C-alpha cells in the first residue's frame, strides 16, 4: 500500500481518522480507544480549571505522541471563539484550532455568519484554522477562500449518529475544495466513516460513535478500518452505476 | 478587595498580582491559560499584572471534548 499521508497546512499525518476525546467513561477506556483508532490528531476542549484538577488528557496524548487539537466547543459568537482560540494557543502552545461556533444548544449547528467572521479573524491572527461547518458547499468555499487550512462539514448534527444526511453536498464540497475536507460529526458506525472517505473526504473526525459505544476500543478499531477501506475504494475508483445487468462471466 | 475567579468571589489583599493568585491556586506550570477581564494574560505578564478590585479572572485548561 503506497504511503498516503493526510497533509494539513504542510503537516503530515499517517492516520486519516481524527478522534475527539469527549464522552469517554474514563481515561483508561479513552487511552485504549485512542490507541486502537491509530489517530495522530485528537481534539480537546478548553474549560475552567477546577480546584485540584490536573491536565490529565494532555499528559495522555503527549505520552502517545498524539497531537492535541483544541476546539472552541460551546462558543456561540465570533468574539467568544476568538478568545477561546487565543487561550488554547496560550495553554497548549499550538496555533492550530478546530473552530466551532454553534447557533444553539439543541441543534449544535454552526452559525455560518459568526463562523466566517471568527475564521477571518483567526486566520489574520496567524492561526491554522480547521473550521467545523454546515454541509453547505457555498459556506465551505467561503471558509476556504478565507484561508482556513481545512473545512469540516458535518454529516449530521453532533452526537446524533445519523450518518451522512446529504452525501451529494459532501461530494460538491470535495469537488470544489482546495484544502482538505474532514467529515466531522454525525458518524454512528464504521460504514458511515467508509462512506465519507468514498465520497472523497480526506479524513473523518468522530468522538461519540467511539466513546459512547458499548465497547469503545473495538469501535475505534472498526472506525480505523472503515476509514482505511473507504480511502482505498476512493483511490481505486468505483465502477459506474448501471441500470441493467452486465454479466461478469463470459457469454460462452 | 474582591475578584471573581472562575465565577467565584475571592478575597485578595490590595496590590495582589496574578502570579500570586495562580500560585495560591496551585496552578500547574503548563497546559493552562488565563484571561483577565476578557483578554488573554500571557504567561510572561503574570508577575507584572496587578489585579484591580472587581477583576474577572478565568483560569482554563484542556479537558476531554470534541
Short mmCIF file of C-alpha atoms in Angstrom, two decimals:
data_model
loop_
_atom_site.label_atom_id
_atom_site.label_comp_id
_atom_site.label_asym_id
_atom_site.label_seq_id
_atom_site.Cartn_x
_atom_site.Cartn_y
_atom_site.Cartn_z
CA UNK A 1 0.00 0.00 0.00
CA UNK A 2 1.54 3.29 -1.07
CA UNK A 3 2.37 5.91 1.52
CA UNK A 4 -0.70 8.15 1.53
CA UNK A 5 -0.42 10.77 4.26
CA UNK A 6 -3.06 13.31 5.18
CA UNK A 7 -1.47 16.76 4.78
CA UNK A 8 -2.96 19.75 6.63
CA UNK A 9 -1.12 23.08 6.45
CA UNK A 10 2.05 21.28 5.40
CA UNK A 11 1.96 18.82 8.31
CA UNK A 12 1.69 15.11 7.51
CA UNK A 13 -0.40 12.58 9.41
CA UNK A 14 -0.28 8.83 8.78
CA UNK A 15 -3.86 8.37 10.02
CA UNK A 16 -6.96 9.83 8.35
CA UNK A 17 -9.05 9.39 11.49
CA UNK A 18 -9.19 12.31 13.89
CA UNK A 19 -10.66 11.32 17.22
CA UNK A 20 -12.46 13.53 19.71
CA UNK A 21 -11.91 12.77 23.38
CA UNK A 22 -15.34 13.82 24.67
CA UNK A 23 -17.74 11.35 26.25
CA UNK A 24 -15.34 8.61 27.35
CA UNK A 25 -16.30 6.94 30.64
CA UNK A 26 -12.75 7.19 31.99
CA UNK A 27 -9.14 7.79 30.98
CA UNK A 28 -8.31 4.09 30.67
CA UNK A 29 -11.08 3.47 28.13
CA UNK A 30 -10.11 6.63 26.29
CA UNK A 31 -6.48 5.55 26.14
CA UNK A 32 -7.31 2.12 24.73
CA UNK A 33 -9.70 3.66 22.19
CA UNK A 34 -7.12 6.21 21.05
CA UNK A 35 -4.52 3.51 20.54
CA UNK A 36 -6.95 1.21 18.69
CA UNK A 37 -8.00 4.05 16.39
CA UNK A 38 -4.45 4.78 15.27
CA UNK A 39 -5.23 8.50 15.42
CA UNK A 40 -2.41 11.05 15.40
CA UNK A 41 -4.57 14.14 15.97
CA UNK A 42 -7.19 14.43 18.69
CA UNK A 43 -9.47 17.22 19.83
CA UNK A 44 -9.63 18.63 23.33
CA UNK A 45 -11.89 21.32 24.78
CA UNK A 46 -10.85 24.40 26.77
CA UNK A 47 -12.67 24.78 30.08
CA UNK A 48 -12.33 26.34 33.52
CA UNK A 49 -9.77 24.59 35.68
CA UNK A 50 -11.47 23.17 38.75
CA UNK A 51 -9.67 23.15 42.10
CA UNK A 52 -7.25 20.24 42.24
CA UNK A 53 -7.78 19.37 38.57
CA UNK A 54 -4.74 18.48 36.50
CA UNK A 55 -4.28 18.34 32.77
CA UNK A 56 -4.73 14.57 32.51
CA UNK A 57 -5.88 14.41 28.92
CA UNK A 58 -2.85 16.37 27.68
CA UNK A 59 -0.48 14.05 29.52
CA UNK A 60 -2.24 11.08 27.96
CA UNK A 61 -1.90 12.49 24.43
CA UNK A 62 1.70 13.52 24.97
CA UNK A 63 2.59 10.04 26.27
CA UNK A 64 1.46 8.53 22.97
CA UNK A 65 2.74 11.26 20.64
CA UNK A 66 -0.79 12.31 19.63
CA UNK A 67 -1.16 15.99 18.65
CA UNK A 68 -3.84 17.84 20.64
CA UNK A 69 -6.21 19.91 18.52
CA UNK A 70 -8.03 22.39 20.77
CA UNK A 71 -11.59 23.21 19.81
CA UNK A 72 -13.84 26.15 20.56
CA UNK A 73 -16.80 23.96 21.52
CA UNK A 74 -19.54 25.80 23.35
CA UNK A 75 -18.81 29.18 21.73
CA UNK A 76 -21.85 30.97 20.33
CA UNK A 77 -20.24 34.11 18.90
CA UNK A 78 -17.16 35.01 16.89
CA UNK A 79 -15.79 37.02 19.83
CA UNK A 80 -16.07 34.06 22.22
CA UNK A 81 -14.49 31.69 19.72
CA UNK A 82 -11.56 34.03 19.02
CA UNK A 83 -10.83 34.45 22.75
CA UNK A 84 -11.09 30.68 23.32
CA UNK A 85 -8.69 30.02 20.44
CA UNK A 86 -6.23 32.55 21.85
CA UNK A 87 -6.45 30.92 25.29
CA UNK A 88 -5.93 27.50 23.72
CA UNK A 89 -2.84 28.77 21.94
CA UNK A 90 -1.52 30.08 25.25
CA UNK A 91 -2.33 26.88 27.17
CA UNK A 92 -1.21 24.33 24.61
CA UNK A 93 1.41 26.21 22.64
CA UNK A 94 -0.30 25.40 19.34
CA UNK A 95 -1.75 27.78 16.79
CA UNK A 96 -3.98 25.03 15.40
CA UNK A 97 -7.64 25.28 16.30
CA UNK A 98 -10.80 23.41 15.42
CA UNK A 99 -13.16 26.35 15.10
CA UNK A 100 -16.71 25.67 16.27
CA UNK A 101 -19.31 28.42 16.60
CA UNK A 102 -22.73 26.92 17.16
CA UNK A 103 -26.09 28.65 16.94
CA UNK A 104 -27.99 26.94 19.74
CA UNK A 105 -27.82 24.06 22.19
CA UNK A 106 -30.37 21.68 20.70
CA UNK A 107 -29.13 21.51 17.10
CA UNK A 108 -25.48 22.44 17.77
CA UNK A 109 -25.43 23.52 14.13
CA UNK A 110 -22.77 26.03 13.12
CA UNK A 111 -23.82 29.68 12.96
CA UNK A 112 -22.50 30.49 9.48
CA UNK A 113 -22.21 34.25 9.97
CA UNK A 114 -20.33 34.10 13.27
CA UNK A 115 -18.24 31.19 11.96
CA UNK A 116 -16.98 33.02 8.89
CA UNK A 117 -16.29 36.15 10.95
CA UNK A 118 -14.28 34.14 13.51
CA UNK A 119 -12.40 32.27 10.78
CA UNK A 120 -11.31 35.53 9.15
CA UNK A 121 -10.14 37.00 12.47
CA UNK A 122 -8.21 33.87 13.46
CA UNK A 123 -6.52 33.48 10.07
CA UNK A 124 -5.45 37.15 10.34
CA UNK A 125 -4.06 36.39 13.81
CA UNK A 126 -1.87 33.60 12.42
CA UNK A 127 -3.96 30.60 13.42
CA UNK A 128 -4.20 27.36 11.44
CA UNK A 129 -7.98 27.11 11.34
CA UNK A 130 -9.87 23.87 10.81
CA UNK A 131 -13.45 25.04 10.51
CA UNK A 132 -16.42 22.93 11.61
CA UNK A 133 -19.12 23.89 9.13
CA UNK A 134 -22.56 23.05 7.83
CA UNK A 135 -22.74 20.73 4.80
CA UNK A 136 -23.17 23.85 2.67
CA UNK A 137 -20.88 23.97 -0.38
CA UNK A 138 -21.06 27.77 -0.58
CA UNK A 139 -20.07 28.30 3.06
CA UNK A 140 -17.31 25.70 2.75
CA UNK A 141 -15.93 27.53 -0.29
CA UNK A 142 -16.01 30.85 1.55
CA UNK A 143 -14.17 29.33 4.54
CA UNK A 144 -11.52 28.00 2.18
CA UNK A 145 -11.24 31.42 0.50
CA UNK A 146 -10.86 32.99 3.95
CA UNK A 147 -7.70 30.96 4.46
CA UNK A 148 -8.89 28.03 6.57
CA UNK A 149 -6.45 25.10 6.49
CA UNK A 150 -9.28 22.55 6.35
CA UNK A 151 -13.05 22.56 6.15
CA UNK A 152 -15.00 20.15 8.30
CA UNK A 153 -18.56 19.70 7.09
CA UNK A 154 -20.97 17.83 9.32
CA UNK A 155 -22.58 14.55 8.24
CA UNK A 156 -25.46 15.25 10.64
CA UNK A 157 -25.74 17.12 13.95
CA UNK A 158 -23.13 16.46 16.66
CA UNK A 159 -23.75 13.32 18.69
CA UNK A 160 -26.79 12.14 16.70
CA UNK A 161 -25.16 9.19 14.96
CA UNK A 162 -27.48 9.80 12.00
CA UNK A 163 -24.69 9.37 9.46
CA UNK A 164 -24.30 11.47 6.32
CA UNK A 165 -27.63 13.17 5.64
CA UNK A 166 -26.70 14.83 2.38
CA UNK A 167 -23.96 12.89 0.60
CA UNK A 168 -24.31 14.97 -2.56
CA UNK A 169 -23.49 18.17 -0.67
CA UNK A 170 -20.37 16.48 0.74
CA UNK A 171 -19.35 15.49 -2.81
CA UNK A 172 -19.85 19.07 -4.01
CA UNK A 173 -17.74 20.40 -1.12
CA UNK A 174 -14.99 17.91 -2.01
CA UNK A 175 -15.19 18.79 -5.71
CA UNK A 176 -14.60 22.49 -5.05
CA UNK A 177 -12.24 22.31 -2.08
CA UNK A 178 -8.63 23.45 -2.36
CA UNK A 179 -7.95 22.43 1.26
CA UNK A 180 -8.54 19.08 2.99
CA UNK A 181 -12.16 18.17 3.73
CA UNK A 182 -12.71 16.39 7.04
CA UNK A 183 -16.16 14.91 7.61
CA UNK A 184 -16.99 15.94 11.15
CA UNK A 185 -19.98 14.99 13.28
CA UNK A 186 -22.87 12.61 12.89
CA UNK A 187 -20.95 9.40 12.18
CA UNK A 188 -22.58 6.48 14.01
CA UNK A 189 -20.81 3.41 12.71
CA UNK A 190 -17.91 2.23 10.55
CA UNK A 191 -19.79 2.01 7.22
CA UNK A 192 -20.61 5.73 7.52
CA UNK A 193 -16.94 6.56 8.07
CA UNK A 194 -16.13 4.48 4.97
CA UNK A 195 -18.82 6.33 3.01
CA UNK A 196 -17.31 9.70 3.96
CA UNK A 197 -14.00 8.60 2.52
CA UNK A 198 -15.65 7.11 -0.59
CA UNK A 199 -17.31 10.48 -1.19
CA UNK A 200 -13.81 11.95 -1.34
CA UNK A 201 -13.26 13.36 2.12
CA UNK A 202 -9.62 13.49 3.16
CA UNK A 203 -10.31 12.41 6.75
CA UNK A 204 -13.05 11.77 9.29
CA UNK A 205 -13.42 13.27 12.76
CA UNK A 206 -15.61 11.47 15.26
CA UNK A 207 -15.96 11.13 19.01
CA UNK A 208 -19.35 10.00 20.29
CA UNK A 209 -19.58 6.98 17.96
CA UNK A 210 -16.50 5.58 19.67
CA UNK A 211 -16.58 6.97 23.19
CA UNK A 212 -20.24 6.07 23.80
CA UNK A 213 -20.18 2.69 22.02
CA UNK A 214 -20.65 -0.39 24.20
CA UNK A 215 -17.01 -1.30 23.52
CA UNK A 216 -15.12 1.90 22.64
CA UNK A 217 -11.73 0.32 21.79
CA UNK A 218 -13.40 -2.16 19.44
CA UNK A 219 -15.43 0.57 17.73
CA UNK A 220 -12.24 2.66 17.42
CA UNK A 221 -10.63 -0.25 15.58
CA UNK A 222 -13.73 -0.56 13.36
CA UNK A 223 -13.52 3.14 12.52
CA UNK A 224 -9.82 2.85 11.68
CA UNK A 225 -10.59 0.02 9.27
CA UNK A 226 -13.67 1.79 7.85
CA UNK A 227 -11.70 4.94 7.10
CA UNK A 228 -8.87 2.95 5.53
CA UNK A 229 -11.29 0.87 3.40
CA UNK A 230 -13.16 3.94 2.22
CA UNK A 231 -9.92 5.70 1.30
CA UNK A 232 -8.70 2.70 -0.70
CA UNK A 233 -12.05 2.43 -2.51
CA UNK A 234 -11.95 6.14 -3.38
CA UNK A 235 -8.43 5.86 -4.78
CA UNK A 236 -9.27 2.61 -6.60
CA UNK A 237 -12.18 4.28 -8.41
CA UNK A 238 -15.58 2.67 -8.12
CA UNK A 239 -17.43 1.29 -11.15
CA UNK A 240 -20.18 3.45 -12.60
CA UNK A 241 -23.72 2.53 -11.57
CA UNK A 242 -25.65 0.77 -14.36
CA UNK A 243 -29.39 0.36 -14.82
CA UNK A 244 -29.25 -3.13 -16.45
CA UNK A 245 -27.26 -6.16 -15.50
CA UNK A 246 -23.87 -6.79 -17.06
CA UNK A 247 -22.62 -10.38 -16.95
CA UNK A 248 -19.29 -10.84 -15.26
CA UNK A 249 -18.81 -14.37 -16.73
CA UNK A 250 -18.03 -14.87 -20.43
CA UNK A 251 -21.10 -15.48 -22.63
CA UNK A 252 -19.81 -18.91 -23.73
CA UNK B 1 -10.55 43.64 47.64
CA UNK B 2 -12.72 41.17 45.79
CA UNK B 3 -12.02 39.49 42.45
CA UNK B 4 -14.05 36.86 40.61
CA UNK B 5 -12.04 33.73 39.78
CA UNK B 6 -13.72 31.12 37.56
CA UNK B 7 -17.09 32.52 38.60
CA UNK B 8 -16.41 32.55 42.35
CA UNK B 9 -15.73 35.57 44.53
CA UNK B 10 -12.35 35.60 46.18
CA UNK B 11 -10.88 38.00 48.73
CA UNK B 12 -7.36 39.18 47.92
CA UNK B 13 -5.02 41.71 49.56
CA UNK B 14 -4.63 45.09 47.87
CA UNK B 15 -1.94 45.01 45.20
CA UNK B 16 -2.20 41.23 44.67
CA UNK B 17 -0.63 40.04 41.44
CA UNK B 18 -1.96 37.49 39.00
CA UNK B 19 1.15 35.34 39.60
CA UNK B 20 0.42 35.36 43.35
CA UNK B 21 -3.19 34.31 42.82
CA UNK B 22 -2.21 31.46 40.50
CA UNK B 23 0.43 30.25 42.94
CA UNK B 24 -2.14 30.26 45.73
CA UNK B 25 -4.45 28.23 43.45
CA UNK B 26 -1.62 25.73 42.82
CA UNK B 27 -1.98 26.15 39.07
CA UNK B 28 0.29 23.71 37.20
CA UNK B 29 3.26 25.14 35.29
CA UNK B 30 2.00 24.17 31.83
CA UNK B 31 -1.23 23.43 30.00
CA UNK B 32 -3.16 26.39 31.40
CA UNK B 33 -4.19 29.80 30.10
CA UNK B 34 -5.52 32.83 31.90
CA UNK B 35 -7.85 35.63 30.85
CA UNK B 36 -8.28 38.81 32.88
CA UNK B 37 -11.36 40.89 32.13
CA UNK B 38 -11.93 39.01 28.89
CA UNK B 39 -8.43 39.31 27.43
CA UNK B 40 -5.61 36.77 27.35
CA UNK B 41 -2.95 37.32 30.02
CA UNK B 42 0.20 35.70 28.62
CA UNK B 43 2.39 33.72 30.99
CA UNK B 44 5.13 36.34 30.68
CA UNK B 45 2.76 39.00 32.02
CA UNK B 46 1.55 37.16 35.14
CA UNK B 47 4.14 38.54 37.55
CA UNK B 48 3.66 42.13 36.43
CA UNK B 49 -0.14 42.02 36.34
CA UNK B 50 -1.69 43.67 39.39
CA UNK B 51 -5.32 42.75 39.90
CA UNK B 52 -7.87 45.51 40.39
CA UNK B 53 -10.86 45.29 42.69
CA UNK B 54 -13.69 43.61 40.80
CA UNK B 55 -11.41 41.99 38.20
CA UNK B 56 -12.68 38.86 36.48
CA UNK B 57 -10.10 36.09 36.16
CA UNK B 58 -10.63 32.90 34.18
CA UNK B 59 -8.16 30.04 34.57
CA UNK B 60 -8.57 27.46 31.82
CA UNK B 61 -7.10 24.17 30.78
CA UNK B 62 -7.63 21.42 28.21
CA UNK B 63 -10.22 18.78 29.05
CA UNK B 64 -11.78 15.87 27.16
CA UNK B 65 -14.03 17.13 24.41
CA UNK B 66 -14.86 17.46 20.76
#
